[in-house]
Amino acid sequence: MSHPKYKPSRLATLPPTLDPAEYDISPETRKAQAERLAIRSRLKREYLLQYNDPKRHGLIEDPALARWTYARTANVYPNFRPTPKNSLLGAVVGIGPLFFWYYVFKTDRDRKEKLIQEGKLDRKNNISY
Amino acid sequence: MLKTILPTIMLIPLAWLSKNNMLWINSTMYSLAISITCLPLMNLSCDNSLNMSLLFFSDSLSTPLLLLTVWLLPLMIMASQHHLSKEPDSQKKLYITMMVLLQTFLIMTFSATELIMFYILFEATLVPTLIMITRWGGQTERLNAGIYFLFYTLAGSLPLLVALVYTQASVGSLNLLLIQYWNHPSIQVWGSSALWLAYMMAFMVKMPLYGLHLWLPKAHVEAPIAGSMVLAAILLKLGGYGMLRITVMLNPITNFMTYPFLMLSLWGMIMTSSICLRQTDLKSLIAYSSVSHMALVIMAIMIQSPWSFMGATALMIAHGLTSSMLFCLANSNYERTHSRTMILARGLQMILPLMAAWWLLASLMNLALPPSINLIGELFVTTAMFSWSNLSIILLGINIIITALYSLYMLITTQRGKYTYHIHNIKPSFTRENTLMMLHLTPLLLLMVKPQIILGTLY
């Protein structure tokens, strides 16, 4: 009997054993895969050493995660250097809109005030405003 | 007022003289009892204020804030039990003393009649908070945080002292009840703009306004849990309360002086809400959301319409309780994983289901879900801003959407999804933590039924 062909879906990806392209992978890609596997195994070994240590009392900390959060939260300004691109970004996003919205609102309110002074605005009497 | 202030001061000898195993129980229970003594203040007659003496009074604006303050002290004490459990007993007692001292100053600030007394106590609240942040905070950045917090607020409030002393000299009295009748000179000179700025800058820094908000993420993140709670819930509202009191006497300069601050608040609330979407640190997200909500309050106070004042006071109380609850929830995560990174503790709904219920309610309150009082505040402010200028609805609408986005982002990241493989050894929720969340949530839910009490003087 013939087995139906395996169709990969979003939650069930094609395993490498069924993928015909697996046999055509270049040596560079193989070397990269081996390096990544080496890093993963080293990290897993360090984790398991700490996990199975009977004298460990506290949490196991991931130093890479600590470095990442430190870089994202506390180490931003020491590595900041004003460049034309980020000064322009700061001006356009931080300072420009303040003046832009000031002119927008001022013109809108002055127009409304002019209409009120001329008596043309429909101002019904509101109890709450 | 003495019936509240004297027992609060006496909490200090209570802390120092308690037996060590009864310390937390005594201080929590007695501070809860003190919070009950403040409830009769709600029995106010129409618009009037209850003038208890020459020094203290309470009206419909200061009463809800006062109740929030006294309600928060037992909650702060409950929240601090775990992280202080390993410290020597004298340090625990010192911590409780700092909290009680801060509480006393806050009670006196919210019920002060004279503006100079308000100012002195406003400054005095900085000292216990600074001590709490720099001594008991978690990371080394707490020293930097303390310095930013202290010097930003001091620099903002020194002109306020000058302005108050000048007004005392020229008008004769700084009694809050009398200065409403101060007639302004009709000639506008540069000096009157400077006077307006001097009055407002202290509160702008405290609120904080978007351009001057740099101290807030640092101070909130580095503070211990009680420090974060009191900072978010009450110290920010000191700025709002001061602004609400002072704007009654600052017309008509206010007409054109408010524009820069309105623009900063309008743009700033969108900016800070957007920053919340990119945060990795949970407490930092809640801190930036505080800035965003307070920007709404600043806008409401600047446009000075009856609805906006009602919205401002409602938003202050609602945000106080919600933000404090979110910090307590973040702290319960921190005590288990010793890290504030959001993605480190994911999928908690599977492991701590009751805590997930509190997370859900707190996030829903934060995004101003109807019919909560957060929505009442935001809706009143939005409507008043719309009548101020029709185009503001664009910015306010964007902000409401982004608020919903980051609140749900926080909820989904911490609660939903597959849990990380290393958090199987998380301790289950303590009864103390569940009580803490319940005590935060009960006023929020009950106020939905009668929001008139938090709507302030103009209801």
XYZ file of C-alpha atoms in Angstrom:
588
model
C 0.000 0.000 0.000
C 1.242 3.529 -0.627
C 1.577 5.879 2.276
C 0.044 9.311 1.777
C 2.615 12.011 1.205
C 3.381 14.036 4.309
C 2.151 17.589 3.906
C 3.707 20.107 6.267
C 1.427 22.655 7.943
C 1.946 25.649 10.182
C 2.111 23.691 13.430
C 3.712 20.549 12.008
C 6.776 21.555 10.038
C 8.662 19.246 7.707
C 11.269 17.297 9.704
C 14.789 17.217 8.235
C 14.542 13.431 7.678
C 11.735 13.898 5.135
C 13.242 16.916 3.429
C 15.068 16.013 0.189
C 16.987 19.321 0.282
C 18.765 18.063 3.397
C 21.180 16.055 1.251
C 22.238 19.021 -0.833
C 23.353 21.348 1.934
C 26.662 23.089 1.332
C 29.685 22.547 3.623
C 29.532 26.152 4.842
C 25.955 25.690 6.039
C 26.969 22.408 7.677
C 29.822 24.197 9.465
C 27.426 26.916 10.664
C 24.995 24.281 11.925
C 27.807 22.542 13.781
C 28.927 25.813 15.398
C 25.397 26.621 16.538
C 25.061 23.122 17.938
C 28.327 23.575 19.827
C 27.110 26.834 21.417
C 23.753 25.270 22.327
C 25.388 22.215 23.868
C 27.808 24.319 25.897
C 24.970 26.441 27.269
C 22.879 23.360 27.968
C 25.803 21.714 29.763
C 26.319 24.782 31.940
C 22.614 24.888 32.717
C 22.430 21.189 33.601
C 25.511 21.432 35.787
C 23.811 24.141 37.812
C 20.419 22.431 37.704
C 21.680 19.126 39.091
C 24.071 20.621 41.609
C 22.834 19.452 45.042
C 24.385 22.461 46.761
C 22.550 25.035 44.638
C 19.951 26.946 46.552
C 18.889 29.867 44.396
C 17.746 30.559 40.875
C 19.779 29.806 37.786
C 20.542 33.068 36.035
C 21.102 33.443 32.335
C 23.982 35.917 31.909
C 23.057 36.613 28.290
C 19.563 37.691 29.308
C 20.997 39.901 32.038
C 23.346 41.538 29.540
C 20.491 42.056 27.094
C 18.170 43.683 29.622
C 20.983 45.844 30.965
C 21.801 47.009 27.466
C 18.186 47.807 26.710
C 17.379 49.642 29.912
C 20.372 51.116 31.684
C 23.134 51.294 29.112
C 21.420 53.262 26.391
C 22.696 56.793 27.002
C 26.423 56.005 27.480
C 26.386 54.546 23.986
C 24.448 57.403 22.457
C 26.181 59.781 20.117
C 24.319 62.583 18.369
C 24.428 61.999 14.631
C 22.591 63.909 11.895
C 20.160 61.031 11.475
C 19.161 60.696 15.074
C 19.122 64.466 15.684
C 16.745 64.775 12.765
C 14.630 61.978 14.180
C 14.499 63.677 17.562
C 13.542 66.996 16.043
C 10.875 65.546 13.752
C 9.271 63.280 16.326
C 9.934 65.107 19.573
C 10.010 68.844 18.946
C 8.346 69.349 15.579
C 4.953 67.952 16.573
C 4.773 70.332 19.523
C 4.976 73.338 17.228
C 2.823 71.673 14.572
C -0.013 70.891 16.959
C 0.330 74.324 18.549
C -0.366 75.969 15.203
C -3.165 73.536 14.423
C -4.958 74.134 17.693
C -4.315 77.865 17.764
C -5.783 78.377 14.308
C -8.752 76.189 15.116
C -9.505 77.982 18.355
C -8.966 81.444 16.874
C -11.325 80.579 14.054
C -13.914 79.432 16.572
C -13.357 82.567 18.668
C -13.834 84.768 15.593
C -17.079 82.988 14.778
C -18.260 83.444 18.345
C -17.398 87.143 18.319
C -19.348 87.580 15.126
C -22.217 85.634 16.610
C -22.211 83.059 13.842
C -21.401 79.958 15.907
C -24.370 77.897 16.991
C -23.965 77.993 20.754
C -26.875 76.280 22.348
C -27.035 76.587 26.085
C -25.395 73.499 27.603
C -25.958 72.653 31.218
C -22.678 70.802 31.461
C -19.631 71.722 29.432
C -7.937 66.002 61.580
C -5.996 65.265 64.712
C -7.978 62.071 65.092
C -6.093 60.800 62.079
C -2.723 62.497 62.463
C -2.040 61.612 66.083
C -2.764 57.873 65.682
C -0.605 57.865 62.542
C 2.303 59.417 64.435
C 1.736 56.916 67.224
C 2.257 54.102 64.718
C 5.968 54.869 65.023
C 6.247 53.899 68.719
C 3.970 50.981 67.880
C 6.488 49.741 65.339
C 9.486 50.216 67.626
C 7.935 48.723 70.733
C 6.131 45.735 69.189
C 7.383 42.250 69.760
C 9.258 41.089 66.711
C 6.772 38.424 65.742
C 3.846 40.829 66.075
C 5.412 43.694 64.165
C 3.681 43.283 60.798
C 0.353 42.268 62.253
C 0.240 45.243 64.603
C 1.208 47.851 62.062
C -1.120 46.524 59.358
C -4.134 46.212 61.607
C -3.708 49.554 63.320
C -3.174 51.375 60.032
C -6.348 49.735 58.700
C -8.147 50.988 61.780
C -6.824 54.498 61.154
C -8.164 54.378 57.616
C -11.623 53.907 59.086
C -11.311 57.092 61.129
C -11.057 59.064 57.899
C -14.315 57.789 56.452
C -16.598 60.280 58.260
C -14.960 63.048 56.232
C -17.066 61.906 53.306
C -20.129 63.273 55.036
C -19.814 66.657 53.376
C -22.636 69.083 52.847
C -23.036 70.151 49.206
C -20.144 72.295 47.947
C -18.837 73.427 51.241
C -15.649 72.435 52.873
C -15.366 71.096 56.363
C -13.160 73.589 58.150
C -11.819 71.832 61.161
C -9.399 74.420 62.402
C -7.260 77.249 61.157
C -4.809 74.715 59.806
C -6.831 71.818 58.468
C -9.838 71.485 56.292
C -11.245 68.940 53.953
C -13.489 69.362 50.980
C -14.722 67.122 48.204
C -11.417 67.386 46.388
C -9.075 66.542 49.212
C -11.263 63.919 50.878
C -10.960 61.178 48.231
C -7.207 61.749 48.033
C -6.969 61.623 51.822
C -8.909 58.378 51.894
C -6.638 56.956 49.204
C -3.603 57.894 51.287
C -4.802 56.290 54.493
C -6.072 53.238 52.625
C -2.677 52.754 51.046
C -0.582 52.539 54.219
C -1.786 49.052 55.319
C -1.405 47.927 51.718
C 2.181 49.190 51.607
C 2.993 47.426 54.874
C 1.468 44.197 53.603
C 3.365 44.385 50.344
C 6.744 44.930 52.028
C 6.636 41.907 54.296
C 8.405 39.547 51.973
C 11.353 41.570 50.792
C 12.146 42.718 54.336
C 11.861 39.268 55.895
C 15.604 38.630 55.812
C 16.618 41.967 57.297
C 17.395 42.592 60.972
C 14.471 43.776 63.046
C 15.649 47.321 63.538
C 15.791 47.772 59.767
C 12.226 46.547 59.447
C 11.117 48.991 62.105
C 13.008 51.788 60.424
C 11.272 50.992 57.130
C 7.858 51.090 58.789
C 8.849 54.378 60.436
C 9.703 55.860 57.038
C 6.354 54.767 55.634
C 4.448 56.162 58.595
C 6.343 59.440 58.467
C 5.543 59.758 54.776
C 1.925 58.975 55.558
C 1.746 61.691 58.211
C 3.174 64.292 55.872
C 0.775 63.259 53.122
C -2.274 63.439 55.381
C -1.273 66.889 56.514
C -0.572 67.979 52.943
C -3.955 66.986 51.647
C -5.766 68.694 54.477
C -3.684 71.846 54.669
C -5.424 75.186 54.534
C -2.493 77.518 54.152
C -0.510 77.157 50.972
C 2.790 77.616 52.801
C 1.975 74.657 55.019
C 1.067 72.674 51.917
C 4.422 73.624 50.390
C 6.476 72.688 53.441
C 4.834 69.294 53.696
C 5.037 68.824 49.906
C 8.804 69.159 50.216
C 8.893 67.107 53.390
C 7.368 64.109 51.622
C 10.471 63.940 49.454
C 12.748 62.957 52.325
C 11.224 59.639 53.494
C 10.654 58.655 49.870
C 14.269 59.358 49.015
C 15.429 57.321 51.991
C 13.189 54.437 50.960
C 14.428 54.473 47.382
C 18.142 54.818 48.027
C 18.424 52.558 51.042
C 16.047 49.697 50.234
C 15.935 49.681 46.453
C 17.045 46.651 44.486
C 19.782 47.604 42.054
C 22.753 49.921 41.998
C 20.874 52.315 39.772
C 18.833 53.334 42.791
C 21.358 55.993 43.771
C 21.029 57.661 40.391
C 17.268 57.317 40.666
C 17.221 58.987 44.065
C 19.299 61.895 42.832
C 17.119 62.446 39.767
C 13.966 62.239 41.891
C 15.213 64.659 44.530
C 16.771 67.274 42.314
C 14.090 67.379 39.645
C 11.413 67.973 42.269
C 13.479 70.444 44.257
C 14.442 72.465 41.205
C 10.820 72.628 40.157
C 9.496 73.653 43.511
C 11.960 76.329 44.518
C 10.246 78.929 42.291
C 6.999 77.909 43.953
C 8.373 79.005 47.317
C 9.317 82.376 45.882
C 5.894 82.785 44.286
C 4.077 81.813 47.484
C 6.095 84.208 49.622
C 5.502 86.991 47.088
C 1.769 86.327 47.091
C 1.698 86.262 50.870
C 3.419 89.623 50.926
C 1.243 91.247 48.287
C -2.145 89.694 48.946
C -1.853 89.241 52.680
C -3.028 85.686 53.089
C -2.530 82.323 51.485
C -5.543 80.666 52.996
C -7.073 78.460 50.341
C -10.547 79.670 51.113
C -9.655 83.316 50.756
C -7.429 83.400 47.735
C -10.287 82.441 45.475
C -11.411 85.995 45.865
C -8.076 87.555 44.975
C -8.571 90.093 42.192
C -5.914 90.005 39.583
C -4.489 93.218 38.138
C -5.827 93.518 34.632
C -2.487 94.568 33.161
C -0.527 91.554 31.993
C 3.181 92.052 32.278
C 6.012 89.611 31.786
C 6.133 89.284 35.530
C 2.674 87.765 35.703
C 3.692 85.094 33.198
C 6.756 84.404 35.320
C 4.536 84.173 38.398
C 2.264 81.702 36.630
C 5.242 79.598 35.610
C 6.674 79.721 39.128
C 3.413 78.436 40.550
C 2.953 75.688 38.056
C 6.433 74.278 37.469
C 6.610 72.465 40.800
C 3.439 70.578 40.033
C 4.371 70.008 36.425
C 7.567 68.262 37.510
C 5.668 66.252 40.081
C 2.858 65.123 37.816
C 5.042 64.658 35.657
C 4.752 66.610 32.465
C 6.194 64.889 29.413
C 9.401 66.914 29.024
C 10.247 66.756 32.731
C 9.343 63.144 33.338
C 12.829 61.698 33.341
C 12.886 61.070 37.087
C 9.770 58.955 37.073
C 10.816 55.755 35.293
C 14.052 55.693 37.268
C 12.431 56.307 40.656
C 9.517 53.937 40.114
C 11.668 51.110 38.818
C 14.389 51.322 41.449
C 12.136 51.881 44.437
C 11.103 49.000 46.689
C 7.479 47.962 46.406
C 6.118 50.287 49.061
C 8.057 53.156 47.530
C 6.677 52.402 44.077
C 3.161 52.123 45.425
C 3.229 55.397 47.269
C 4.994 57.191 44.438
C 2.538 56.053 41.804
C -0.588 56.278 43.852
C -0.172 59.437 45.836
C 2.931 61.479 45.266
C 2.000 62.077 41.653
C -1.437 63.202 42.757
C 0.133 65.814 45.002
C 1.034 67.623 41.819
C -2.491 67.335 40.490
C -4.005 68.429 43.769
C -1.716 71.458 43.955
C -2.547 72.447 40.399
C -6.268 72.110 41.037
C -5.983 74.367 44.071
C -3.814 76.993 42.453
C -5.543 77.395 39.099
C -8.537 79.010 40.797
C -6.497 82.076 41.458
C -4.405 82.282 38.342
C -6.892 83.519 35.756
C -6.804 85.262 33.260
C -3.146 84.680 32.483
C -3.981 81.051 32.154
C -5.604 81.623 28.801
C -2.412 81.810 26.839
C 0.092 80.344 29.283
C -1.384 76.877 29.103
C -0.682 76.242 25.441
C 2.899 74.919 25.761
C 1.891 72.560 28.544
C -1.183 71.403 26.672
C 0.919 70.610 23.618
C 3.527 68.818 25.712
C 0.814 66.773 27.411
C -1.049 65.950 24.204
C 2.036 64.823 22.338
C 3.663 63.404 25.431
C 0.842 61.065 26.276
C 1.100 59.463 22.827
C 4.888 59.269 23.084
C 4.937 57.656 26.499
C 2.174 55.213 25.578
C 4.186 54.197 22.520
C 7.323 53.747 24.640
C 5.308 51.344 26.802
C 4.904 49.056 23.810
C 8.691 48.647 23.560
C 9.583 48.036 27.167
C 11.275 44.893 28.403
C 11.101 45.834 32.052
C 7.689 45.340 33.619
C 7.934 48.085 36.227
C 9.195 50.482 33.597
C 6.082 49.797 31.520
C 3.827 50.611 34.447
C 5.869 53.746 35.210
C 5.516 55.069 31.651
C 1.800 54.285 31.725
C 1.599 56.497 34.833
C 3.159 59.359 32.859
C 0.607 58.855 30.112
C -2.372 58.882 32.468
C -1.086 61.893 34.338
C -0.684 63.769 31.060
C -4.458 63.446 30.716
C -4.862 64.954 34.163
C -2.564 67.851 33.297
C -4.573 68.551 30.151
C -7.801 68.442 32.095
C -6.537 70.926 34.660
C -5.171 73.258 32.006
C -8.469 73.644 30.165
C -10.348 74.409 33.360
C -13.878 73.378 32.507
C -16.207 71.835 35.126
C -16.261 68.485 33.383
C -12.520 68.375 33.003
C -11.965 69.074 36.710
C -14.357 66.258 37.549
C -12.518 63.987 35.142
C -9.161 64.996 36.584
C -10.106 64.104 40.156
C -11.768 60.839 39.127
C -8.754 59.900 37.025
C -6.377 60.654 39.885
C -8.151 58.340 42.311
C -8.715 55.617 39.713
C -5.143 55.718 38.494
C -3.822 55.701 42.048
C -5.527 52.440 42.864
C -4.904 50.801 39.477
C -1.247 51.739 39.257
C -0.574 50.647 42.821
C -2.241 47.319 42.086
C -0.149 46.827 38.952
C 3.031 47.520 40.918
C 1.987 44.963 43.528
C 1.389 42.407 40.789
C 4.761 43.185 39.214
C 6.341 42.799 42.634
C 4.759 39.372 43.107
C 6.476 38.386 39.843
C 9.741 39.931 40.959
C 9.753 38.076 44.275
C 9.478 34.799 42.411
C 11.885 35.268 39.543
C 14.117 38.045 40.982
C 14.016 39.776 37.647
C 11.838 42.479 36.233
C 12.073 41.220 32.675
C 8.623 40.562 31.349
C 9.429 37.680 29.049
C 11.189 35.764 31.786
C 7.945 34.904 33.555
C 5.445 34.078 30.855
C 2.365 31.953 30.849
C 1.628 32.469 34.506
C -2.061 31.798 33.989
C -1.394 28.089 34.036
C 0.601 28.210 37.230
C -1.033 30.936 39.314
C -4.646 31.145 38.140
C -5.974 33.389 40.896
C -3.174 35.849 40.353
C -4.091 35.744 36.658
C -7.576 36.910 37.623
C -6.090 39.897 39.450
C -3.801 40.606 36.479
C -6.800 40.541 34.154
C -8.836 42.915 36.281
C -5.936 45.287 36.813
C -5.104 45.392 33.084
C -8.740 45.920 32.194
C -8.959 48.784 34.662
C -5.761 50.249 33.276
C -7.118 50.365 29.771
C -10.187 52.199 31.073
C -12.779 49.558 30.484
C -16.371 50.642 31.043
C -17.896 50.953 33.600
C -14.805 51.476 35.724
C -13.944 54.819 37.233
C -10.874 54.982 34.998
C -13.258 55.242 32.095
C -15.288 57.934 33.817
C -12.182 60.027 34.290
C -10.915 59.510 30.758
C -14.305 60.072 29.214
C -14.887 63.327 31.042
C -11.448 64.575 30.098
C -11.870 63.511 26.464
C -15.247 65.181 26.180
C -14.006 68.393 27.758
C -10.957 68.417 25.470
C -13.244 67.904 22.490
C -15.234 70.940 23.425
C -11.975 72.866 23.879
C -10.952 72.049 20.342
C -12.537 69.522 18.014
C -9.216 68.320 16.582
C -7.879 67.064 19.888
C -10.048 63.994 19.524
C -7.537 62.634 16.992
C -4.697 62.614 19.512
C -6.848 61.468 22.399
C -8.282 58.655 20.312
C -4.801 57.491 19.316
C -3.781 57.532 22.958
C -6.765 55.480 24.072
C -5.980 52.875 21.427
C -2.303 52.685 22.385
C -3.221 52.458 26.087
C -5.389 49.456 25.304
C -2.560 47.995 23.216
C 0.111 48.131 25.883
C -2.193 47.040 28.712
C -3.182 43.973 26.749
C 0.442 43.420 25.691
C 1.457 43.373 29.349
C -1.390 40.999 30.194
C -0.715 38.612 27.340
C 3.048 38.516 27.838
C 2.891 37.740 31.525
C -0.165 35.540 31.627
C -0.875 33.832 28.352
C 1.097 31.495 26.193
C 3.315 28.620 27.067
C 5.148 29.014 30.325
C 8.936 28.967 30.323
C 10.474 25.663 31.295
C 12.397 27.025 34.259
C 9.516 28.470 36.265
C 8.140 25.180 37.537
C 9.406 25.975 40.991
C 7.425 29.171 41.493
C 5.861 29.392 44.915
C 2.066 29.543 44.876
C 0.383 32.847 45.696
C 0.342 33.756 49.338
C -2.910 34.721 51.039
C -1.226 38.009 51.871
C -0.752 38.753 48.170
C -4.316 37.822 47.288
C -5.601 39.993 50.140
C -3.452 42.839 48.878
C -4.945 42.627 45.387
C -8.440 42.294 46.776
C -7.996 45.361 48.958
C -6.814 47.325 45.938
C -9.672 46.113 43.812
C -12.527 46.553 46.281
C -12.513 50.382 46.237
C -12.167 50.357 42.445
C -15.180 48.108 42.054
C -17.263 49.787 44.726
C -16.646 53.244 43.342
C -18.228 52.128 40.097
C -21.491 52.166 41.966
C -21.198 55.693 43.349
C -18.607 57.699 41.447
C -19.966 61.003 42.726
C -17.638 60.867 45.695
C -14.534 61.025 43.547
C -15.782 63.611 41.130
C -14.491 66.491 43.183
C -15.773 69.917 43.968
C -17.665 70.599 40.780
C -20.098 67.713 40.861
